[in-house]
GROMACS .gro file of C-alpha atoms in nm:
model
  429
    1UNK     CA    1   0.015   2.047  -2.559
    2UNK     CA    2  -0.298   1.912  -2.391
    3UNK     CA    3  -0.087   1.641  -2.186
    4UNK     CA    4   0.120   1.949  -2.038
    5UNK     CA    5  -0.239   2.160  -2.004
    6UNK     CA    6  -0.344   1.882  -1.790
    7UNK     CA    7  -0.036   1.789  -1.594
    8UNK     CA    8   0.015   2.123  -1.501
    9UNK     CA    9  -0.380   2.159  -1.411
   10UNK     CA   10  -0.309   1.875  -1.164
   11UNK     CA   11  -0.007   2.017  -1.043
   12UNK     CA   12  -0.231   2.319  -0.903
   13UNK     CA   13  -0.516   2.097  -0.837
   14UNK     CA   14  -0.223   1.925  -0.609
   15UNK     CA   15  -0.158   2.241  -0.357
   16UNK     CA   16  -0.552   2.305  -0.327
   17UNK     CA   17  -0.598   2.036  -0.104
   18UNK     CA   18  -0.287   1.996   0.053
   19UNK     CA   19  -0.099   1.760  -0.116
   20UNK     CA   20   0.199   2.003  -0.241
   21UNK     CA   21   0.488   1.846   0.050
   22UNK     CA   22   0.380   1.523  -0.096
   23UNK     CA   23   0.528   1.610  -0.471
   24UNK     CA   24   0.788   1.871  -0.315
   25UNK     CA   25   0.916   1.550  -0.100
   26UNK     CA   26   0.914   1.259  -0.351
   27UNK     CA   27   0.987   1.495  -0.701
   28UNK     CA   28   1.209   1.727  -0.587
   29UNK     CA   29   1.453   1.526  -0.372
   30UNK     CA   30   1.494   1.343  -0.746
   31UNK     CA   31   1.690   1.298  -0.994
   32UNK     CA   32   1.436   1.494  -1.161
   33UNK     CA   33   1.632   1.807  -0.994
   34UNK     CA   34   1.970   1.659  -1.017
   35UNK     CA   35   2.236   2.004  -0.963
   36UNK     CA   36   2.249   2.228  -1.259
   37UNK     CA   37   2.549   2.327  -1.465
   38UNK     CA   38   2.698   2.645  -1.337
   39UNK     CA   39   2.728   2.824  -1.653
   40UNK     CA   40   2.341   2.811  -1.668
   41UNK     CA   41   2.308   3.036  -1.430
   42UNK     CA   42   1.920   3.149  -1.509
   43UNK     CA   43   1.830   2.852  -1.349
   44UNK     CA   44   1.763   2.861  -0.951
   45UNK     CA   45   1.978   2.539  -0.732
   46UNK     CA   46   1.827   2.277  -0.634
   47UNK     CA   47   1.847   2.373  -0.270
   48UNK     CA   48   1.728   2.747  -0.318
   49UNK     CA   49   1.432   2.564  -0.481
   50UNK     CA   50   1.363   2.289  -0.192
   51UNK     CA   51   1.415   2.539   0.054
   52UNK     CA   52   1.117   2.812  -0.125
   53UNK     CA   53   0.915   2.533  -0.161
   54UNK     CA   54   0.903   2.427   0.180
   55UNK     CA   55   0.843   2.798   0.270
   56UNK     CA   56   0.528   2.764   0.052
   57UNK     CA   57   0.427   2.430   0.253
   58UNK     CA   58   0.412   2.560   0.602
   59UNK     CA   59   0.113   2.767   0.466
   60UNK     CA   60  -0.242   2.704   0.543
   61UNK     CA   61  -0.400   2.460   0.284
   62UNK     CA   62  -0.765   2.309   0.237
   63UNK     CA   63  -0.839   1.975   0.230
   64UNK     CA   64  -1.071   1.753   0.005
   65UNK     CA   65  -1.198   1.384   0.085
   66UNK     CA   66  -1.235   1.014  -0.084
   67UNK     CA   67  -1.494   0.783  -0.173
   68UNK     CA   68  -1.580   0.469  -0.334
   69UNK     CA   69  -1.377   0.165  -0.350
   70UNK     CA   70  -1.066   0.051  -0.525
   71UNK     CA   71  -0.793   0.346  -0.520
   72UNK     CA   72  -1.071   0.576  -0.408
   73UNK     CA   73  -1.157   0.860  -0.628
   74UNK     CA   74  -1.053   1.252  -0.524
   75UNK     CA   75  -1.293   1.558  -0.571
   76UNK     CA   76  -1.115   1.950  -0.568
   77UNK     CA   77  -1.136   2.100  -0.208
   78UNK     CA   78  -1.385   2.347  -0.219
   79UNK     CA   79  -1.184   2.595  -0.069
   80UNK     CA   80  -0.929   2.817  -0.277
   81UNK     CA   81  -0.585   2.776  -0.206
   82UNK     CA   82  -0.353   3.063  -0.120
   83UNK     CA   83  -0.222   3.244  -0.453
   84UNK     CA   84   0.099   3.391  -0.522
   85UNK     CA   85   0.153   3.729  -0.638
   86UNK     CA   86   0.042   3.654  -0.990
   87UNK     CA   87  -0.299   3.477  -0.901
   88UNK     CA   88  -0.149   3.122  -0.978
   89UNK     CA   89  -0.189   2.817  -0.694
   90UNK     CA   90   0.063   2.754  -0.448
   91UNK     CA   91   0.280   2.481  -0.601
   92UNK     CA   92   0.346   2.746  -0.967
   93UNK     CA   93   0.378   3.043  -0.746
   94UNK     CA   94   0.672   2.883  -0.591
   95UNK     CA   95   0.813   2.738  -0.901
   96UNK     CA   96   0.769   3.097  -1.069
   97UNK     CA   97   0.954   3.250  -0.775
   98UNK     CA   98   0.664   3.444  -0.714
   99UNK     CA   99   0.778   3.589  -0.374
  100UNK     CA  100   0.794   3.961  -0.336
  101UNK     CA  101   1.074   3.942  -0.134
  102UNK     CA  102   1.312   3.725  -0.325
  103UNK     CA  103   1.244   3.988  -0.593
  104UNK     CA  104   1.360   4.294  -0.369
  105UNK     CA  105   1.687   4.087  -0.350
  106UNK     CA  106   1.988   4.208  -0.571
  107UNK     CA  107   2.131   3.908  -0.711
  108UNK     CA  108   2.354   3.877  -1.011
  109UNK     CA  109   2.203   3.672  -1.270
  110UNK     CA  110   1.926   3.639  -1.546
  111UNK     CA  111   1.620   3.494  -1.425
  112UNK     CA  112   1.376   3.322  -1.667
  113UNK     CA  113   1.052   3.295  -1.515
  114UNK     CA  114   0.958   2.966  -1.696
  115UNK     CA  115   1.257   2.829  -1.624
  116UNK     CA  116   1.125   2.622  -1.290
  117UNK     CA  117   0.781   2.547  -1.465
  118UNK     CA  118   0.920   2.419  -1.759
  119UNK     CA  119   1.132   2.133  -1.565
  120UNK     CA  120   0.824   1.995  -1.507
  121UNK     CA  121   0.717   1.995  -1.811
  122UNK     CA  122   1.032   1.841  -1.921
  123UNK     CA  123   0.988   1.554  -1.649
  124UNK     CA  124   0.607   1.501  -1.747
  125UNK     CA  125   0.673   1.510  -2.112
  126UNK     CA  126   0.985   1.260  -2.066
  127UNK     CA  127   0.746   1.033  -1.805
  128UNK     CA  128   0.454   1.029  -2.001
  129UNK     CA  129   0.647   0.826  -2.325
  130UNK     CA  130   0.706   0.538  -2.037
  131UNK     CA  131   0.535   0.253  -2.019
  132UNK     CA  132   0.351   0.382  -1.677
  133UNK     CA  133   0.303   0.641  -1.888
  134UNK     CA  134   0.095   0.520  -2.222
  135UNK     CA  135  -0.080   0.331  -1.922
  136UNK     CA  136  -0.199   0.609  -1.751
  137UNK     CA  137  -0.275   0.755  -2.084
  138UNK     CA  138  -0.534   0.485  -2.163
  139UNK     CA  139  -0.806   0.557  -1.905
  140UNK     CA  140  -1.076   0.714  -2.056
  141UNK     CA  141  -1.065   0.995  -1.812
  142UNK     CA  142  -0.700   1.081  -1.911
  143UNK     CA  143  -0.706   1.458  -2.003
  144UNK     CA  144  -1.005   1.540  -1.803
  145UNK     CA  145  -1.045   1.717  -1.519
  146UNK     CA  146  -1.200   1.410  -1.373
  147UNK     CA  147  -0.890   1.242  -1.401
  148UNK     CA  148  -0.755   1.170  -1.028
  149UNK     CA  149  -0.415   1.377  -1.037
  150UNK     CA  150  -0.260   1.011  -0.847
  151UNK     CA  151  -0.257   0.848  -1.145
  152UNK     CA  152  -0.164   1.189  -1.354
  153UNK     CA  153   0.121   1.225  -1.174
  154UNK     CA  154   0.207   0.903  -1.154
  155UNK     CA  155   0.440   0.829  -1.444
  156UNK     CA  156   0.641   1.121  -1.312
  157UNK     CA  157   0.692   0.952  -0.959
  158UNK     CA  158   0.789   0.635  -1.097
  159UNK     CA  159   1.058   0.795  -1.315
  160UNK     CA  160   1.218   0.995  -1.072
  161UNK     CA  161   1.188   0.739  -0.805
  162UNK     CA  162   1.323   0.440  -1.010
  163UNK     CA  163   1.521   0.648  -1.310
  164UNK     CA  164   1.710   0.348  -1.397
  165UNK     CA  165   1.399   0.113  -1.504
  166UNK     CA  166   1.353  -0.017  -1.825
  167UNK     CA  167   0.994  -0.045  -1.982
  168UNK     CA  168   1.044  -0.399  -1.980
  169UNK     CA  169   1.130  -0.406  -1.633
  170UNK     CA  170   0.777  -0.239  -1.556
  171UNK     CA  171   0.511  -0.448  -1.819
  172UNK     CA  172   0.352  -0.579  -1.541
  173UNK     CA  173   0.331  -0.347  -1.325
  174UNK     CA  174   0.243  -0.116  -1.633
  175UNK     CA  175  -0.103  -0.361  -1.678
  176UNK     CA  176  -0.179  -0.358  -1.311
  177UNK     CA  177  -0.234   0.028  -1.372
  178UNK     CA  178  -0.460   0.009  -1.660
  179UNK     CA  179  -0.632  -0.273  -1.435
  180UNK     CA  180  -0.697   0.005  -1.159
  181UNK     CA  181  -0.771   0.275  -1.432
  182UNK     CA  182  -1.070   0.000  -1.535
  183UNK     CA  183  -0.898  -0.205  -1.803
  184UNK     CA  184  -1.085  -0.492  -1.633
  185UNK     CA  185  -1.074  -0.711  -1.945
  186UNK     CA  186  -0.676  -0.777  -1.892
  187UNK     CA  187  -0.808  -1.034  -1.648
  188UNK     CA  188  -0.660  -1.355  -1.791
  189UNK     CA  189  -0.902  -1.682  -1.866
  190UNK     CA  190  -0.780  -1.884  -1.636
  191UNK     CA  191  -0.900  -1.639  -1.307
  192UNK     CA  192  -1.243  -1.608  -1.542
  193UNK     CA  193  -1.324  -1.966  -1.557
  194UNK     CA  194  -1.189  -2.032  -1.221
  195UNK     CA  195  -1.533  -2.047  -1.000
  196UNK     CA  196  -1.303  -2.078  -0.665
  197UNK     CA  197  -1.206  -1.719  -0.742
  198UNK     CA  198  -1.509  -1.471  -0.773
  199UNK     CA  199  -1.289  -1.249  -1.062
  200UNK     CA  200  -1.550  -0.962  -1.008
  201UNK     CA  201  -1.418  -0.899  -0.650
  202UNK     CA  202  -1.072  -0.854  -0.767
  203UNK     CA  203  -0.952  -0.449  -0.739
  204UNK     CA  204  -0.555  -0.511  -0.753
  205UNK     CA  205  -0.436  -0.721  -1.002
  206UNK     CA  206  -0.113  -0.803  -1.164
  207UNK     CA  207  -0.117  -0.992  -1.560
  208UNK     CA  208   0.124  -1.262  -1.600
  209UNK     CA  209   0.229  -1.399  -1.285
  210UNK     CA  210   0.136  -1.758  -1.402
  211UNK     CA  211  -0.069  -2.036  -1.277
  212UNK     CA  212  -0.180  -2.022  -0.891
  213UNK     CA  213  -0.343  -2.285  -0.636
  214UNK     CA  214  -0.506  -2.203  -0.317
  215UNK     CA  215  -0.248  -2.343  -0.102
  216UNK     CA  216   0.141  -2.338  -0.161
  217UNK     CA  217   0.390  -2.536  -0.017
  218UNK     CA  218   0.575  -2.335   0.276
  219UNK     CA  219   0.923  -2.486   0.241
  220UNK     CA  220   0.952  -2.250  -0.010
  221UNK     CA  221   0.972  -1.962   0.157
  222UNK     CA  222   1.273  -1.857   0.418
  223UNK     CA  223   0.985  -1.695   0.614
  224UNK     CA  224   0.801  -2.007   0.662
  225UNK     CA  225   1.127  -2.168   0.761
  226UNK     CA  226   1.209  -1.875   1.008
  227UNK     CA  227   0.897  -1.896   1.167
  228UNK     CA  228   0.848  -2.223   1.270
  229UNK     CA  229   1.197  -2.246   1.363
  230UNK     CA  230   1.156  -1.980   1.617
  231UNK     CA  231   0.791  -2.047   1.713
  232UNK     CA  232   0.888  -2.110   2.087
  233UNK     CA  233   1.061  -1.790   2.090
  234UNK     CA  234   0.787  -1.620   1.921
  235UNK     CA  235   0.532  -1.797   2.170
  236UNK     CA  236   0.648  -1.638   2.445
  237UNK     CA  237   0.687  -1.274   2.298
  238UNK     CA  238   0.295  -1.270   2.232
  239UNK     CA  239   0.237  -1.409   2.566
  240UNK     CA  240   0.460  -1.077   2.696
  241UNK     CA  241   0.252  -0.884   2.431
  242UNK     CA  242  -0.045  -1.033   2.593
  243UNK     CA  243   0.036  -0.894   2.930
  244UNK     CA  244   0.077  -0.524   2.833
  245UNK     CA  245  -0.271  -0.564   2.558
  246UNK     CA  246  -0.398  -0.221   2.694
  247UNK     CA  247  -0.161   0.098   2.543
  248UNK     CA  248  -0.131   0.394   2.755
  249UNK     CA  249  -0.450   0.552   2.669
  250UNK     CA  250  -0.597   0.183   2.845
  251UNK     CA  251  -0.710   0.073   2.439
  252UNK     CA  252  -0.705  -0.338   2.378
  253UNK     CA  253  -0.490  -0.365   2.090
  254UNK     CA  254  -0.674  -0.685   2.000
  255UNK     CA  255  -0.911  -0.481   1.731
  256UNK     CA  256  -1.189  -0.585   1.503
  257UNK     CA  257  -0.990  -0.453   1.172
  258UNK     CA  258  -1.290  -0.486   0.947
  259UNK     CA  259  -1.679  -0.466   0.965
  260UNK     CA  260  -1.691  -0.826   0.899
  261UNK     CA  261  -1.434  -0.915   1.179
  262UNK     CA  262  -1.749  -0.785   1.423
  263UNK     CA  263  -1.953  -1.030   1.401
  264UNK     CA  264  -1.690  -1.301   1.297
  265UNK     CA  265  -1.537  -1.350   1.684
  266UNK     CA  266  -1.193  -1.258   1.485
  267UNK     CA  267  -0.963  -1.007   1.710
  268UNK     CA  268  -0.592  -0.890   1.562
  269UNK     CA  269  -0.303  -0.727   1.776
  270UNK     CA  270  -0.172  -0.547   1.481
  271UNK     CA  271   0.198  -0.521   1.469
  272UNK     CA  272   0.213  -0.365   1.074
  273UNK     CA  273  -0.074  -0.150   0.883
  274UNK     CA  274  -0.038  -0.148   0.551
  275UNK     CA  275   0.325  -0.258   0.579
  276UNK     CA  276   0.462   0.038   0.833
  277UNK     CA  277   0.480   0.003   1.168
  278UNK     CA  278   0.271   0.110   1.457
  279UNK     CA  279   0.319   0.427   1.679
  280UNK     CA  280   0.393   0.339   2.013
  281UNK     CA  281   0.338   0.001   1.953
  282UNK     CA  282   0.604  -0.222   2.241
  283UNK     CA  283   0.833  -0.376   1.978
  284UNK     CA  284   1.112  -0.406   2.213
  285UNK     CA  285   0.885  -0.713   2.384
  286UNK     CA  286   0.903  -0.903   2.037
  287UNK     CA  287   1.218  -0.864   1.900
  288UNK     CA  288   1.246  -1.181   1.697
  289UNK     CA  289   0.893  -1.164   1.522
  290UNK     CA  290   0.942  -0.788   1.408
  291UNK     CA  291   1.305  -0.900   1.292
  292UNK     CA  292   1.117  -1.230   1.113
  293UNK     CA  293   0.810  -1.033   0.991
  294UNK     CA  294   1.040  -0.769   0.840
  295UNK     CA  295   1.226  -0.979   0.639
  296UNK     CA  296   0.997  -1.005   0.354
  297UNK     CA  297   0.804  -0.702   0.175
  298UNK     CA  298   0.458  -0.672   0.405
  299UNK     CA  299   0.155  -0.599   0.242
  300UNK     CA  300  -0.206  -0.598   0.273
  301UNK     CA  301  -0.358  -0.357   0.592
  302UNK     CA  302  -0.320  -0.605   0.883
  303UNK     CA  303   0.035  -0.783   0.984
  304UNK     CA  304  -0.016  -0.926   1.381
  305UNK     CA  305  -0.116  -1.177   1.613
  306UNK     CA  306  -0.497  -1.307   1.470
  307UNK     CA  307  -0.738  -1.448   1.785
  308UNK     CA  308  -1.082  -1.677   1.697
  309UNK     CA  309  -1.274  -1.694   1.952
  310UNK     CA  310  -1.482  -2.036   2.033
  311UNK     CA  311  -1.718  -2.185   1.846
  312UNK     CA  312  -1.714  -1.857   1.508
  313UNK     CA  313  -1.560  -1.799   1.242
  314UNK     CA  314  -1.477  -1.594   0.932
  315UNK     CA  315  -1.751  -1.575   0.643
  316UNK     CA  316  -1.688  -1.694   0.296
  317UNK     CA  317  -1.492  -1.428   0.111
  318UNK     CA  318  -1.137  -1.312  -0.112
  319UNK     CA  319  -0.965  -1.047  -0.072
  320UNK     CA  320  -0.932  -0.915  -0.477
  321UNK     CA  321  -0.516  -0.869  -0.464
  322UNK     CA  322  -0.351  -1.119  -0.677
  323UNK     CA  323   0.034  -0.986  -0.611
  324UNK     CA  324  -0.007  -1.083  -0.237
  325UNK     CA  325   0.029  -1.403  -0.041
  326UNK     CA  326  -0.077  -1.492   0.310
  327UNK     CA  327   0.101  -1.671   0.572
  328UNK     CA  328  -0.003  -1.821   0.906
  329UNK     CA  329   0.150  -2.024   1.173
  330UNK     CA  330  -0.026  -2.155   1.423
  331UNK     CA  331   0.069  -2.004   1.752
  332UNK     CA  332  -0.238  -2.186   1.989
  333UNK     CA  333  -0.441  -2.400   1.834
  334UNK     CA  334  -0.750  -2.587   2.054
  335UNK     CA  335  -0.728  -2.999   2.079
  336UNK     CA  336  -0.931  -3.218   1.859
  337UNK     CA  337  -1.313  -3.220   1.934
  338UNK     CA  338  -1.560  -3.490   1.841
  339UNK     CA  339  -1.816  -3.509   1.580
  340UNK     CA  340  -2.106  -3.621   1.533
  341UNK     CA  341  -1.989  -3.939   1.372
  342UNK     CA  342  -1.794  -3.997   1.694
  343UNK     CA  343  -1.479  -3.916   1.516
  344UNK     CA  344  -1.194  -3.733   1.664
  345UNK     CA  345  -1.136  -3.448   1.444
  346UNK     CA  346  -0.939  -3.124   1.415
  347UNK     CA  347  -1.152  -2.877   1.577
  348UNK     CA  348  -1.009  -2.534   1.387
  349UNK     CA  349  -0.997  -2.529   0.970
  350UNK     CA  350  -0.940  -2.277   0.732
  351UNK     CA  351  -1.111  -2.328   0.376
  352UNK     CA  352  -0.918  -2.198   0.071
  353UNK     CA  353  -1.134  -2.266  -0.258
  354UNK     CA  354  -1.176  -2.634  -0.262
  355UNK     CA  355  -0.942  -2.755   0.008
  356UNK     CA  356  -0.953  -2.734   0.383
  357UNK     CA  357  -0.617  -2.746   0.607
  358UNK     CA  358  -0.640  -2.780   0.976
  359UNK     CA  359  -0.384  -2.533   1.180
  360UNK     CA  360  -0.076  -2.715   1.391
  361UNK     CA  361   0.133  -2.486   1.633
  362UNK     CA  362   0.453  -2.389   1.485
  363UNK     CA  363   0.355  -2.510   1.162
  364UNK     CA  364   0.293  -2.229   0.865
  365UNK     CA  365   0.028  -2.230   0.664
  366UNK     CA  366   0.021  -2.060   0.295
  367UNK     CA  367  -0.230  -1.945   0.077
  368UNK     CA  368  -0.367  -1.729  -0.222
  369UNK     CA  369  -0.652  -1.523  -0.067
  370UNK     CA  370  -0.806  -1.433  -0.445
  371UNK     CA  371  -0.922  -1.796  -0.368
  372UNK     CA  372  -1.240  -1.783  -0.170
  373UNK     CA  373  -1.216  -1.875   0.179
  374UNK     CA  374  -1.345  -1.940   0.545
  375UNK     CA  375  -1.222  -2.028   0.864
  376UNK     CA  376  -1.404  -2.183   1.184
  377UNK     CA  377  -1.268  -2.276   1.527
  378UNK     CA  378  -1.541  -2.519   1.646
  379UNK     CA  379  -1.390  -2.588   2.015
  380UNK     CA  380  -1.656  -2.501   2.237
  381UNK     CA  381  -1.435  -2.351   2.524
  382UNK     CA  382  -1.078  -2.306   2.358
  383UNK     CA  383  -0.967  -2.036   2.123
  384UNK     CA  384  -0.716  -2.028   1.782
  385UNK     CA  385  -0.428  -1.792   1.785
  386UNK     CA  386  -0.226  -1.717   1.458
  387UNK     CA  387   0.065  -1.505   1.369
  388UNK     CA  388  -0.076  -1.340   0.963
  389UNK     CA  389   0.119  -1.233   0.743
  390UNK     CA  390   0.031  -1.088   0.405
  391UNK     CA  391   0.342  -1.016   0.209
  392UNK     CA  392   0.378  -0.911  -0.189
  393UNK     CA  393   0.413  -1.248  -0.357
  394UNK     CA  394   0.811  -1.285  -0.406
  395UNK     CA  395   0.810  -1.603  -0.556
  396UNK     CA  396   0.681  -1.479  -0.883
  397UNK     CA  397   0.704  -1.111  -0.871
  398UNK     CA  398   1.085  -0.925  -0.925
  399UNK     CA  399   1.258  -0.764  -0.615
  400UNK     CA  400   1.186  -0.417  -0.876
  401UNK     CA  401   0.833  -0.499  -0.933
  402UNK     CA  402   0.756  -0.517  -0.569
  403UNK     CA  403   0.973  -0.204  -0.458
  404UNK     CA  404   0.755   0.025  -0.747
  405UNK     CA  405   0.420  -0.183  -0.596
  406UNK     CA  406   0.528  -0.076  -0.264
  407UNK     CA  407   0.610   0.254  -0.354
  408UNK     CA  408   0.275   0.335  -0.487
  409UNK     CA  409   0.137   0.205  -0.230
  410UNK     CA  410   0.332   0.377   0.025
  411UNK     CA  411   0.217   0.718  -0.213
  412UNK     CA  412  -0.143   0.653  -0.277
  413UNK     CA  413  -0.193   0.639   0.084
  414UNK     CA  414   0.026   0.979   0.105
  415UNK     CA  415  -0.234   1.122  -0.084
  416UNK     CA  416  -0.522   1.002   0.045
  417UNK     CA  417  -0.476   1.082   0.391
  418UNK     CA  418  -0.369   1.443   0.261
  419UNK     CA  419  -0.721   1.444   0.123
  420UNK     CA  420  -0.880   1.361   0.479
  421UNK     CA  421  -0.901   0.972   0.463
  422UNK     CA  422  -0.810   0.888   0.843
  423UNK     CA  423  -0.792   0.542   0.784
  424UNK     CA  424  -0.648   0.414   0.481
  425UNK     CA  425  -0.709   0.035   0.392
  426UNK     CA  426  -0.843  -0.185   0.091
  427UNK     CA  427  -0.896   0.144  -0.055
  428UNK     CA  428  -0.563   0.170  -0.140
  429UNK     CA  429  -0.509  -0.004  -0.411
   0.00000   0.00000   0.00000
């Protein structure tokens, strides 16, 4: 069928530029390739399979690259990929057994050479009647070349990764494809008419998760709770963290993280990109924030220890992901300053659509950052530490939901860095 004509198209366009350990990791460590009967004995193990595969990974592949926004769009490597003995790319040489001397071997069985190939074709054919799958079916680029082979192989990931979810356990997530794949008019009324959240700026986003405000109450969340019941402990572990700023190569870990950050007097000591941890990064001097931070599902491409220097702040802006929330607790916030009125006022603020909250030190702070927003620390000689946290929003999103969001996350940056994106961040999803 066309749907298999394309699927397997991707699955070549897959080992051209690298990607093939990718798939080999995340497919065939699946169910997809659960043990097969004995008395089908055409059929290579599982293990005999894994271990050709990885064989076929350790040689030398080309590499593509990404642009635009959102997901990012891929482009074919120019470069061919090494063929197997029958002309085919890596990835269906491997699955044909196309190895010349696996077939010097005597061995004692029938071997079907479609055997391997048509297991995928089983698995795509299966994933592509899912609900992931229908929704990957309606981009308009669905059985084109152009189609991004992320999103083609997508449905398959999903059902060997999470075998035992139910279409109606995935609707959501399900919309939030077609919402990447440019279904932008599943954007609900209430985020249209909404003029604290610009709805054009919004590249991740999740139907159905209800009404929203820009600021939530913390004593909701266990994390909130956690934090400012530890934020003397946690005080002291970014002062140690303070002492040991420079790594071994002598870099500051207080970074700009984004172009804007620049010119915004806004510095991060990053503890978590894009959820995962950093290399090298001294965890063993701040024990009980990792241990806190960890607790909840991290999202978003900065997790750390957020400085303001005097007298700047952040520009008006949202950050276009509905299915994550923000958290802050003050860590060292400057005393009150006075205005112009001769009043004694709050000298930091943080502006979430129409309301402004002022920072307190071991107090949390939480907010929707789809709402626009701005911070300033107006203290002329005194800066405004925070410990940030963006986290997948738990309080209306399933424990599932946000294990298959992470996941895709987690594989979308796989791929792009595969594809030669060093840094992977509000590109990914």
């Amino acid at each position: 069928s066309n749907t298999m004509t394309m699927v397997m198209l991707q699955w070549r366009r897959l080992a051209s530029v690298g990607l093939l350990a990718i798939v080999v990791q995340f497919i065939c460590s699946a169910d997809a390739f659960a043990p097969i009967p004995a008395s089908r004995n055409n059929f290579l193990s599982r293990q005999s399979l894994r271990s050709s595969l990885y064989a076929k990974k350790k040689s030398k592949n080309s590499g593509g690259g990404f642009g635009g926004g959102g997901f990012g769009s891929s482009s074919p490597s120019k470069k061919k990929a090494p063929r197997g003995k029958s002309g085919r790319g890596d990835l269906l040489s491997t699955l044909n057994d196309d190895d010349s001397k696996k077939k010097k071997e005597k061995i004692s069985r029938t071997y079907v050479k479609s055997d391997q190939e048509q297991l995928l074709n089983d698995l795509a054919a299966k994933s592509a009647e899912t609900i992931i799958g229908r929704a990957v079916a309606s981009s308009p680029e669905y059985n084109s070349p152009d189609m991004d082979p992320f999103w083609q192989l997508l449905p398959s990931l999903i059902s060997t990764k999470f075998p035992t979810a139910s279409d109606a356990d995935l609707k959501r997530v399900a919309k939030m494809v077609e919402f990447s794949l440019g279904s932008r008019g599943l954007l609900e009324e209430d985020v249209v008419v909404d003029r604290w959240r610009p709805h054009e700026e919004l590249h991740a986003y999740m139907p159905g998760l209800g009404a929203v405000e820009p600021f939530l109450d913390p004593s909701q969340l266990a994390l909130c709770q956690q934090l400012s019941e530890n934020y003397e402990v946690i005080t002291k572990e970014y002062e140690a963290l303070l002492e040991q700023r420079f790594d071994r190569k002598g870099k500051d870990r207080f970074q700009s993280v984004t172009s804007m950050n620049y010119d915004a007097g806004w510095k991060t000591m990053v503890l978590f990109y894009n959820g995962h941890r950093i290399k090298d990064f001294p965890y063993n001097l701040c024990p009980v924030t990792t241990r806190i931070m960890e607790s909840v599902p991290l999202a978003g491409r900065i997790a750390g220890f957020n400085r303001q220097q005097p007298e700047s702040g952040i520009p008006l802006h949202s950050d276009g992901n509905n299915m994550w929330l923000t958290c802050q607790m003050g860590i060292t916030v400057p005393p009150h300053i006075t205005n112009e009125a001769g009043e004694d006022v709050p000298s930091a603020h943080i502006r979430v659509g129409p309301e402004t909250r002022h920072w307190e030190e071991g107090q949390c702070l939480l907010y929707d950052t789809t709402y626009e927003h701005e911070t300033y620390n107006a203290h002329p000689t005194e800066e405004r530490v925070v410990l940030h946290v963006d986290f997948f929003n738990t309080l209306k999103m399933t424990k599932l939901e946000i294990d298959v969001l992470q996941y895709i996350y987690d594989m979308r940056e796989q791929f792009m860095k595969a594809e030669g994106v060093a840094k992977v961040g509000a590109q990914v999803l």
